[in-house]
Amino acid sequence: MRTAIVLTNYKRPWNMAPMIEQCLASVRRPEIYLVENAENAENAEAALDSHAFPFDRVTCLRSGDNLGPGYRFEIVAALPHDVVGCIDDDLILTAAQIDALFRQFEIEPQRLHGVWGERFHRNGRDIVAKRGIRGVEAEVDVLNRAYFLSPSQARVGSRLAASVGYPRWRDVRVGSDIIASYAALMAPMCHDVGPLRDCPTSNDPSIAVWRQSGFYERRAAILASLMARDRPGS
């Protein structure tokens, strides 16, 4: 199975070096794509300059502009691999955890696999959320923070994005996790892969996108639209 990892230095370029080190240690030997998508490109370069990575396995993709977190799924859609892992810049998975998620996708390629998720249900006109699901083996509605998926699923996600008003993945500044999670035949799985290493800034309102005003409201329209549909191919 051909494997790859897509990382983006979107908000936290200082985490790229330890994340790449873990990816390089994976027994699956994924190709690694680093999206130079940081808000501060100078800081991003400085964060990597002191590390000697084998750049035959690390490809830097310079977007020129900060295209947001949705852009990584646009990259996934164009890759020739069987499975690609996308990991948020505030979560440092170990090599063993990365291997476990590749293995889970190999067992069940009809769905996305990750380590953190949300469930939703309707209560009248309201959508009720259970967030922060982790440390369990459980089906969820939406994955957050890590997404192991196929390029074909990312291409389905691109069509879903267009159907909810975003012509390209890169246009989805908030809610790309929802669209990706609905792009497979089956609902995503959250896996217990052991303790997770969070960046200390994961909850920092000055950095964390999910702490910004209006974050959940902006996701609500996407979620409501996709919850009302059947999954692709079902």
PDB file of C-alpha atoms in Angstrom:
ATOM      1  CA  MET A   1       0.000   0.000   0.000  1.00  0.00           C
ATOM      2  CA  ARG A   2       1.441   3.344  -1.063  1.00  0.00           C
ATOM      3  CA  THR A   3       1.336   5.798   1.809  1.00  0.00           C
ATOM      4  CA  ALA A   4       1.892   9.526   2.238  1.00  0.00           C
ATOM      5  CA  ILE A   5       1.572  12.221   4.894  1.00  0.00           C
ATOM      6  CA  VAL A   6       0.548  15.828   4.228  1.00  0.00           C
ATOM      7  CA  LEU A   7       1.552  18.369   6.875  1.00  0.00           C
ATOM      8  CA  THR A   8       0.886  22.088   6.858  1.00  0.00           C
ATOM      9  CA  ASN A   9       2.797  24.670   8.879  1.00  0.00           C
ATOM     10  CA  TYR A  10      -0.336  26.839   8.842  1.00  0.00           C
ATOM     11  CA  LYS A  11      -0.253  28.229  12.397  1.00  0.00           C
ATOM     12  CA  ARG A  12       2.566  26.390  14.170  1.00  0.00           C
ATOM     13  CA  PRO A  13       5.707  26.013  12.051  1.00  0.00           C
ATOM     14  CA  TRP A  14       7.744  25.114  15.139  1.00  0.00           C
ATOM     15  CA  ASN A  15       5.957  21.749  15.287  1.00  0.00           C
ATOM     16  CA  MET A  16       6.977  20.664  11.804  1.00  0.00           C
ATOM     17  CA  ALA A  17      10.400  19.293  12.760  1.00  0.00           C
ATOM     18  CA  PRO A  18       9.155  16.864  15.462  1.00  0.00           C
ATOM     19  CA  MET A  19       6.210  15.876  13.275  1.00  0.00           C
ATOM     20  CA  ILE A  20       8.464  15.115  10.320  1.00  0.00           C
ATOM     21  CA  GLU A  21      10.817  13.127  12.546  1.00  0.00           C
ATOM     22  CA  GLN A  22       7.960  10.868  13.606  1.00  0.00           C
ATOM     23  CA  CYS A  23       6.766  10.446  10.036  1.00  0.00           C
ATOM     24  CA  LEU A  24      10.261   9.468   8.936  1.00  0.00           C
ATOM     25  CA  ALA A  25      10.363   6.826  11.679  1.00  0.00           C
ATOM     26  CA  SER A  26       7.163   5.148  10.458  1.00  0.00           C
ATOM     27  CA  VAL A  27       7.704   1.596   9.253  1.00  0.00           C
ATOM     28  CA  ARG A  28       5.273   2.364   6.420  1.00  0.00           C
ATOM     29  CA  ARG A  29       7.838   4.793   4.987  1.00  0.00           C
ATOM     30  CA  PRO A  30       5.300   7.356   3.796  1.00  0.00           C
ATOM     31  CA  GLU A  31       6.258  10.068   1.387  1.00  0.00           C
ATOM     32  CA  ILE A  32       6.008  13.347   3.271  1.00  0.00           C
ATOM     33  CA  TYR A  33       4.589  16.542   1.801  1.00  0.00           C
ATOM     34  CA  LEU A  34       5.092  19.728   3.782  1.00  0.00           C
ATOM     35  CA  VAL A  35       2.797  22.532   2.687  1.00  0.00           C
ATOM     36  CA  GLU A  36       4.548  25.865   3.199  1.00  0.00           C
ATOM     37  CA  ASN A  37       1.299  27.517   4.124  1.00  0.00           C
ATOM     38  CA  ALA A  38       2.310  29.481   7.200  1.00  0.00           C
ATOM     39  CA  GLU A  39       1.013  32.889   8.166  1.00  0.00           C
ATOM     40  CA  ASN A  40       4.632  33.910   8.674  1.00  0.00           C
ATOM     41  CA  ALA A  41       6.852  32.327   6.012  1.00  0.00           C
ATOM     42  CA  GLU A  42      10.080  33.657   7.532  1.00  0.00           C
ATOM     43  CA  ASN A  43       9.358  31.958  10.854  1.00  0.00           C
ATOM     44  CA  ALA A  44       8.446  28.756   9.026  1.00  0.00           C
ATOM     45  CA  GLU A  45      11.781  28.607   7.234  1.00  0.00           C
ATOM     46  CA  ALA A  46      13.675  29.287  10.457  1.00  0.00           C
ATOM     47  CA  ALA A  47      11.852  26.453  12.223  1.00  0.00           C
ATOM     48  CA  LEU A  48      13.213  23.915   9.724  1.00  0.00           C
ATOM     49  CA  ASP A  49      16.650  25.326   8.893  1.00  0.00           C
ATOM     50  CA  SER A  50      18.428  23.623  11.802  1.00  0.00           C
ATOM     51  CA  HIS A  51      17.193  20.143  10.868  1.00  0.00           C
ATOM     52  CA  ALA A  52      18.841  17.909   8.295  1.00  0.00           C
ATOM     53  CA  PHE A  53      15.954  15.891   6.863  1.00  0.00           C
ATOM     54  CA  PRO A  54      16.357  13.397   4.007  1.00  0.00           C
ATOM     55  CA  PHE A  55      14.669  15.571   1.431  1.00  0.00           C
ATOM     56  CA  ASP A  56      14.268  12.672  -0.961  1.00  0.00           C
ATOM     57  CA  ARG A  57      11.369  11.782   1.354  1.00  0.00           C
ATOM     58  CA  VAL A  58      10.214  15.278   2.287  1.00  0.00           C
ATOM     59  CA  THR A  59       8.750  17.423  -0.478  1.00  0.00           C
ATOM     60  CA  CYS A  60       8.102  21.070   0.327  1.00  0.00           C
ATOM     61  CA  LEU A  61       5.142  22.576  -1.492  1.00  0.00           C
ATOM     62  CA  ARG A  62       5.202  26.355  -1.411  1.00  0.00           C
ATOM     63  CA  SER A  63       1.757  27.796  -1.970  1.00  0.00           C
ATOM     64  CA  GLY A  64       2.874  31.435  -1.883  1.00  0.00           C
ATOM     65  CA  ASP A  65      -0.207  32.467   0.062  1.00  0.00           C
ATOM     66  CA  ASN A  66      -1.781  31.189   3.237  1.00  0.00           C
ATOM     67  CA  LEU A  67      -4.479  29.014   1.696  1.00  0.00           C
ATOM     68  CA  GLY A  68      -5.826  27.663   4.975  1.00  0.00           C
ATOM     69  CA  PRO A  69      -6.344  24.118   6.219  1.00  0.00           C
ATOM     70  CA  GLY A  70      -8.664  23.026   3.403  1.00  0.00           C
ATOM     71  CA  TYR A  71      -5.846  23.269   0.860  1.00  0.00           C
ATOM     72  CA  ARG A  72      -4.200  20.068   2.102  1.00  0.00           C
ATOM     73  CA  PHE A  73      -7.183  18.011   0.903  1.00  0.00           C
ATOM     74  CA  GLU A  74      -6.761  19.564  -2.538  1.00  0.00           C
ATOM     75  CA  ILE A  75      -3.213  18.191  -2.495  1.00  0.00           C
ATOM     76  CA  VAL A  76      -4.388  14.776  -1.301  1.00  0.00           C
ATOM     77  CA  ALA A  77      -6.878  14.591  -4.184  1.00  0.00           C
ATOM     78  CA  ALA A  78      -4.028  14.843  -6.715  1.00  0.00           C
ATOM     79  CA  LEU A  79      -1.675  12.287  -5.132  1.00  0.00           C
ATOM     80  CA  PRO A  80      -1.125   8.770  -6.562  1.00  0.00           C
ATOM     81  CA  HIS A  81      -1.060   7.028  -3.179  1.00  0.00           C
ATOM     82  CA  ASP A  82      -3.538   4.556  -1.692  1.00  0.00           C
ATOM     83  CA  VAL A  83      -3.866   6.361   1.636  1.00  0.00           C
ATOM     84  CA  VAL A  84      -2.751   9.765   2.865  1.00  0.00           C
ATOM     85  CA  GLY A  85      -2.631  11.003   6.439  1.00  0.00           C
ATOM     86  CA  CYS A  86      -3.324  14.675   7.156  1.00  0.00           C
ATOM     87  CA  ILE A  87      -2.355  15.763  10.670  1.00  0.00           C
ATOM     88  CA  ASP A  88      -3.178  19.140  12.198  1.00  0.00           C
ATOM     89  CA  ASP A  89      -0.230  21.289  13.210  1.00  0.00           C
ATOM     90  CA  ASP A  90      -1.065  21.093  16.935  1.00  0.00           C
ATOM     91  CA  LEU A  91      -0.974  17.281  17.192  1.00  0.00           C
ATOM     92  CA  ILE A  92       2.285  15.327  17.181  1.00  0.00           C
ATOM     93  CA  LEU A  93       1.518  11.673  16.515  1.00  0.00           C
ATOM     94  CA  THR A  94       4.229   9.111  17.150  1.00  0.00           C
ATOM     95  CA  ALA A  95       5.503   6.831  14.406  1.00  0.00           C
ATOM     96  CA  ALA A  96       3.643   3.921  16.028  1.00  0.00           C
ATOM     97  CA  GLN A  97       0.399   5.916  16.076  1.00  0.00           C
ATOM     98  CA  ILE A  98       0.824   6.845  12.427  1.00  0.00           C
ATOM     99  CA  ASP A  99       1.420   3.191  11.547  1.00  0.00           C
ATOM    100  CA  ALA A 100      -1.673   2.162  13.506  1.00  0.00           C
ATOM    101  CA  LEU A 101      -3.853   4.575  11.535  1.00  0.00           C
ATOM    102  CA  PHE A 102      -2.444   3.398   8.218  1.00  0.00           C
ATOM    103  CA  ARG A 103      -3.231  -0.161   9.333  1.00  0.00           C
ATOM    104  CA  GLN A 104      -6.798   0.761  10.262  1.00  0.00           C
ATOM    105  CA  PHE A 105      -7.355   2.324   6.840  1.00  0.00           C
ATOM    106  CA  GLU A 106      -5.968  -0.803   5.205  1.00  0.00           C
ATOM    107  CA  ILE A 107      -8.557  -2.879   7.115  1.00  0.00           C
ATOM    108  CA  GLU A 108     -11.471  -0.520   6.391  1.00  0.00           C
ATOM    109  CA  PRO A 109     -10.789   1.743   3.405  1.00  0.00           C
ATOM    110  CA  GLN A 110     -14.485   2.640   3.068  1.00  0.00           C
ATOM    111  CA  ARG A 111     -14.154   5.238   5.812  1.00  0.00           C
ATOM    112  CA  LEU A 112     -11.747   7.862   7.193  1.00  0.00           C
ATOM    113  CA  HIS A 113      -9.713   7.048  10.287  1.00  0.00           C
ATOM    114  CA  GLY A 114      -8.415   9.314  13.031  1.00  0.00           C
ATOM    115  CA  VAL A 115      -7.999   9.865  16.750  1.00  0.00           C
ATOM    116  CA  TRP A 116     -10.395  12.688  17.669  1.00  0.00           C
ATOM    117  CA  GLY A 117     -13.979  13.324  16.690  1.00  0.00           C
ATOM    118  CA  GLU A 118     -17.492  14.637  17.177  1.00  0.00           C
ATOM    119  CA  ARG A 119     -21.006  13.219  17.083  1.00  0.00           C
ATOM    120  CA  PHE A 120     -24.121  15.175  16.182  1.00  0.00           C
ATOM    121  CA  HIS A 121     -27.842  14.609  16.440  1.00  0.00           C
ATOM    122  CA  ARG A 122     -30.913  16.709  15.872  1.00  0.00           C
ATOM    123  CA  ASN A 123     -33.164  17.881  18.661  1.00  0.00           C
ATOM    124  CA  GLY A 124     -36.005  19.533  16.816  1.00  0.00           C
ATOM    125  CA  ARG A 125     -34.422  22.255  14.695  1.00  0.00           C
ATOM    126  CA  ASP A 126     -31.227  22.315  16.755  1.00  0.00           C
ATOM    127  CA  ILE A 127     -28.089  20.280  16.151  1.00  0.00           C
ATOM    128  CA  VAL A 128     -26.642  18.925  19.397  1.00  0.00           C
ATOM    129  CA  ALA A 129     -22.912  18.162  19.492  1.00  0.00           C
ATOM    130  CA  LYS A 130     -20.761  15.827  21.540  1.00  0.00           C
ATOM    131  CA  ARG A 131     -17.199  17.021  21.019  1.00  0.00           C
ATOM    132  CA  GLY A 132     -13.734  15.907  22.043  1.00  0.00           C
ATOM    133  CA  ILE A 133     -14.301  12.176  21.517  1.00  0.00           C
ATOM    134  CA  ARG A 134     -10.925  10.481  21.892  1.00  0.00           C
ATOM    135  CA  GLY A 135      -9.205   7.526  23.537  1.00  0.00           C
ATOM    136  CA  VAL A 136     -11.920   5.148  22.310  1.00  0.00           C
ATOM    137  CA  GLU A 137     -12.712   2.866  19.402  1.00  0.00           C
ATOM    138  CA  ALA A 138     -15.890   4.496  18.147  1.00  0.00           C
ATOM    139  CA  GLU A 139     -17.719   5.582  15.029  1.00  0.00           C
ATOM    140  CA  VAL A 140     -18.119   9.354  14.850  1.00  0.00           C
ATOM    141  CA  ASP A 141     -19.781  11.777  12.480  1.00  0.00           C
ATOM    142  CA  VAL A 142     -16.817  14.105  12.035  1.00  0.00           C
ATOM    143  CA  LEU A 143     -13.096  13.657  12.601  1.00  0.00           C
ATOM    144  CA  ASN A 144     -10.922  16.440  13.916  1.00  0.00           C
ATOM    145  CA  ARG A 145      -7.150  16.906  13.988  1.00  0.00           C
ATOM    146  CA  ALA A 146      -6.054  13.789  12.037  1.00  0.00           C
ATOM    147  CA  TYR A 147      -7.547  12.326   8.865  1.00  0.00           C
ATOM    148  CA  PHE A 148      -6.364   9.194   7.071  1.00  0.00           C
ATOM    149  CA  LEU A 149      -8.133   8.970   3.738  1.00  0.00           C
ATOM    150  CA  SER A 150      -7.705   8.089   0.080  1.00  0.00           C
ATOM    151  CA  PRO A 151      -7.209  10.536  -2.781  1.00  0.00           C
ATOM    152  CA  SER A 152     -10.514   9.356  -4.259  1.00  0.00           C
ATOM    153  CA  GLN A 153     -12.284  10.310  -1.021  1.00  0.00           C
ATOM    154  CA  ALA A 154     -10.638  13.737  -1.177  1.00  0.00           C
ATOM    155  CA  ARG A 155     -11.967  14.114  -4.730  1.00  0.00           C
ATOM    156  CA  VAL A 156     -15.472  13.257  -3.542  1.00  0.00           C
ATOM    157  CA  GLY A 157     -14.952  15.860  -0.818  1.00  0.00           C
ATOM    158  CA  SER A 158     -14.107  18.427  -3.458  1.00  0.00           C
ATOM    159  CA  ARG A 159     -17.482  17.857  -5.094  1.00  0.00           C
ATOM    160  CA  LEU A 160     -19.212  18.065  -1.705  1.00  0.00           C
ATOM    161  CA  ALA A 161     -17.411  21.349  -1.022  1.00  0.00           C
ATOM    162  CA  ALA A 162     -18.689  22.752  -4.308  1.00  0.00           C
ATOM    163  CA  SER A 163     -22.215  21.621  -3.445  1.00  0.00           C
ATOM    164  CA  VAL A 164     -22.171  23.685  -0.225  1.00  0.00           C
ATOM    165  CA  GLY A 165     -20.776  26.802  -1.855  1.00  0.00           C
ATOM    166  CA  TYR A 166     -16.996  26.353  -1.964  1.00  0.00           C
ATOM    167  CA  PRO A 167     -15.633  25.947  -5.517  1.00  0.00           C
ATOM    168  CA  ARG A 168     -12.304  24.499  -4.330  1.00  0.00           C
ATOM    169  CA  TRP A 169     -10.957  22.855  -1.188  1.00  0.00           C
ATOM    170  CA  ARG A 170      -8.759  25.892  -0.586  1.00  0.00           C
ATOM    171  CA  ASP A 171     -11.883  28.037  -0.271  1.00  0.00           C
ATOM    172  CA  VAL A 172     -13.018  26.117   2.822  1.00  0.00           C
ATOM    173  CA  ARG A 173     -11.401  28.124   5.604  1.00  0.00           C
ATOM    174  CA  VAL A 174     -13.592  26.619   8.349  1.00  0.00           C
ATOM    175  CA  GLY A 175     -15.317  23.241   8.099  1.00  0.00           C
ATOM    176  CA  SER A 176     -12.994  21.227   5.850  1.00  0.00           C
ATOM    177  CA  ASP A 177     -12.960  18.504   8.527  1.00  0.00           C
ATOM    178  CA  ILE A 178     -16.735  18.155   8.198  1.00  0.00           C
ATOM    179  CA  ILE A 179     -16.631  17.883   4.412  1.00  0.00           C
ATOM    180  CA  ALA A 180     -13.787  15.350   4.457  1.00  0.00           C
ATOM    181  CA  SER A 181     -15.619  13.252   7.047  1.00  0.00           C
ATOM    182  CA  TYR A 182     -18.715  13.038   4.854  1.00  0.00           C
ATOM    183  CA  ALA A 183     -16.776  12.106   1.715  1.00  0.00           C
ATOM    184  CA  ALA A 184     -16.655   8.363   2.359  1.00  0.00           C
ATOM    185  CA  LEU A 185     -19.169   5.548   2.055  1.00  0.00           C
ATOM    186  CA  MET A 186     -19.114   4.899   5.819  1.00  0.00           C
ATOM    187  CA  ALA A 187     -18.879   7.209   8.833  1.00  0.00           C
ATOM    188  CA  PRO A 188     -15.364   7.854  10.190  1.00  0.00           C
ATOM    189  CA  MET A 189     -13.746   5.844  12.961  1.00  0.00           C
ATOM    190  CA  CYS A 190     -11.992   7.312  15.968  1.00  0.00           C
ATOM    191  CA  HIS A 191      -9.254   5.031  17.320  1.00  0.00           C
ATOM    192  CA  ASP A 192      -7.516   4.656  20.657  1.00  0.00           C
ATOM    193  CA  VAL A 193      -3.831   4.766  19.717  1.00  0.00           C
ATOM    194  CA  GLY A 194      -2.587   5.716  23.180  1.00  0.00           C
ATOM    195  CA  PRO A 195      -1.821   9.086  24.768  1.00  0.00           C
ATOM    196  CA  LEU A 196      -1.833  12.015  22.368  1.00  0.00           C
ATOM    197  CA  ARG A 197       0.817  14.726  22.402  1.00  0.00           C
ATOM    198  CA  ASP A 198      -0.822  18.116  22.045  1.00  0.00           C
ATOM    199  CA  CYS A 199       0.945  21.354  21.298  1.00  0.00           C
ATOM    200  CA  PRO A 200       0.695  23.677  24.342  1.00  0.00           C
ATOM    201  CA  THR A 201      -0.968  26.246  22.056  1.00  0.00           C
ATOM    202  CA  SER A 202      -3.852  23.924  21.114  1.00  0.00           C
ATOM    203  CA  ASN A 203      -6.215  25.939  23.323  1.00  0.00           C
ATOM    204  CA  ASP A 204      -4.555  29.337  22.914  1.00  0.00           C
ATOM    205  CA  PRO A 205      -7.226  31.815  21.706  1.00  0.00           C
ATOM    206  CA  SER A 206      -4.585  33.879  19.917  1.00  0.00           C
ATOM    207  CA  ILE A 207      -3.573  30.899  17.740  1.00  0.00           C
ATOM    208  CA  ALA A 208      -6.221  28.166  17.815  1.00  0.00           C
ATOM    209  CA  VAL A 209      -8.759  28.688  15.033  1.00  0.00           C
ATOM    210  CA  TRP A 210     -11.491  26.836  16.940  1.00  0.00           C
ATOM    211  CA  ARG A 211     -11.266  29.420  19.740  1.00  0.00           C
ATOM    212  CA  GLN A 212     -12.051  32.298  17.380  1.00  0.00           C
ATOM    213  CA  SER A 213     -15.411  34.048  17.500  1.00  0.00           C
ATOM    214  CA  GLY A 214     -18.012  32.535  15.186  1.00  0.00           C
ATOM    215  CA  PHE A 215     -16.086  29.315  14.519  1.00  0.00           C
ATOM    216  CA  TYR A 216     -18.928  26.911  15.307  1.00  0.00           C
ATOM    217  CA  GLU A 217     -21.541  29.125  13.687  1.00  0.00           C
ATOM    218  CA  ARG A 218     -19.582  29.095  10.423  1.00  0.00           C
ATOM    219  CA  ARG A 219     -19.458  25.296  10.503  1.00  0.00           C
ATOM    220  CA  ALA A 220     -23.194  24.928  11.216  1.00  0.00           C
ATOM    221  CA  ALA A 221     -24.463  25.531   7.663  1.00  0.00           C
ATOM    222  CA  ILE A 222     -22.052  22.965   6.181  1.00  0.00           C
ATOM    223  CA  LEU A 223     -22.961  20.430   8.838  1.00  0.00           C
ATOM    224  CA  ALA A 224     -26.726  20.907   8.456  1.00  0.00           C
ATOM    225  CA  SER A 225     -26.513  20.459   4.688  1.00  0.00           C
ATOM    226  CA  LEU A 226     -24.433  17.276   4.841  1.00  0.00           C
ATOM    227  CA  MET A 227     -26.408  15.715   7.692  1.00  0.00           C
ATOM    228  CA  ALA A 228     -29.505  15.922   5.499  1.00  0.00           C
ATOM    229  CA  ARG A 229     -27.947  13.782   2.739  1.00  0.00           C
ATOM    230  CA  ASP A 230     -26.987  10.174   2.248  1.00  0.00           C
ATOM    231  CA  ARG A 231     -23.279   9.461   2.217  1.00  0.00           C
ATOM    232  CA  PRO A 232     -21.731   9.220  -1.257  1.00  0.00           C
ATOM    233  CA  GLY A 233     -22.428   5.800  -2.756  1.00  0.00           C
ATOM    234  CA  SER A 234     -24.740   4.679   0.059  1.00  0.00           C
TER     235      SER A 234
END
